[in-house]
Short mmCIF file of C-alpha atoms in Angstrom, two decimals:
data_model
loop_
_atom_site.label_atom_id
_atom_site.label_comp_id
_atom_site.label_asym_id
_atom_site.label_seq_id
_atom_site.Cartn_x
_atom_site.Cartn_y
_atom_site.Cartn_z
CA UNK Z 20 0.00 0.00 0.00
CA UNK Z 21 2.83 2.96 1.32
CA UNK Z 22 4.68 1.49 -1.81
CA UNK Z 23 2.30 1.77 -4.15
CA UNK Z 24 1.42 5.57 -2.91
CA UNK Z 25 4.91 6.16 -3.09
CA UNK Z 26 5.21 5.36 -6.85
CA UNK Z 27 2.09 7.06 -8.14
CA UNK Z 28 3.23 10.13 -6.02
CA UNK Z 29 6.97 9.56 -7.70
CA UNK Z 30 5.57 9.41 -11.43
CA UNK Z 31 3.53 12.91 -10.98
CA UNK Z 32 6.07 14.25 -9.56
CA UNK Z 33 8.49 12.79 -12.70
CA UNK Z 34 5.22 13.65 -15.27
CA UNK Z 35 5.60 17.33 -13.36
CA UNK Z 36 8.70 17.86 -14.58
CA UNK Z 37 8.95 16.31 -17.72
CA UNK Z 38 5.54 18.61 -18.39
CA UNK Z 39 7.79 21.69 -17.21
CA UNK Z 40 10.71 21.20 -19.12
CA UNK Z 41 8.98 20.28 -22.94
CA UNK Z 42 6.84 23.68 -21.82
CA UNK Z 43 10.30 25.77 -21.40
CA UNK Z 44 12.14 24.48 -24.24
CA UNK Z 45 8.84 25.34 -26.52
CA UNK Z 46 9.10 28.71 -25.32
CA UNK Z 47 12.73 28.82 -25.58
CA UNK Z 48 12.08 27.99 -29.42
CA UNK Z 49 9.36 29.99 -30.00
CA UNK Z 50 11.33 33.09 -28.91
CA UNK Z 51 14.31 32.20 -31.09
#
């Protein structure tokens, strides 16, 4: 149970910041 909380909790947090960094490099391009 505690594991299984733990992953889901780990791949937002992973989907989070995957989301965050194809959002900056599209900016970063789009500026360019």
């Amino acid at each position: 149970m505690l594991r299984a909380l733990f992953w889901v909790s780990a791949r937002r947090a992973y989907a989070q910041f995957y989301l965050g960094r194809y959002n900056y490099e599209k900016e970063s391009n789009m500026k360019v």
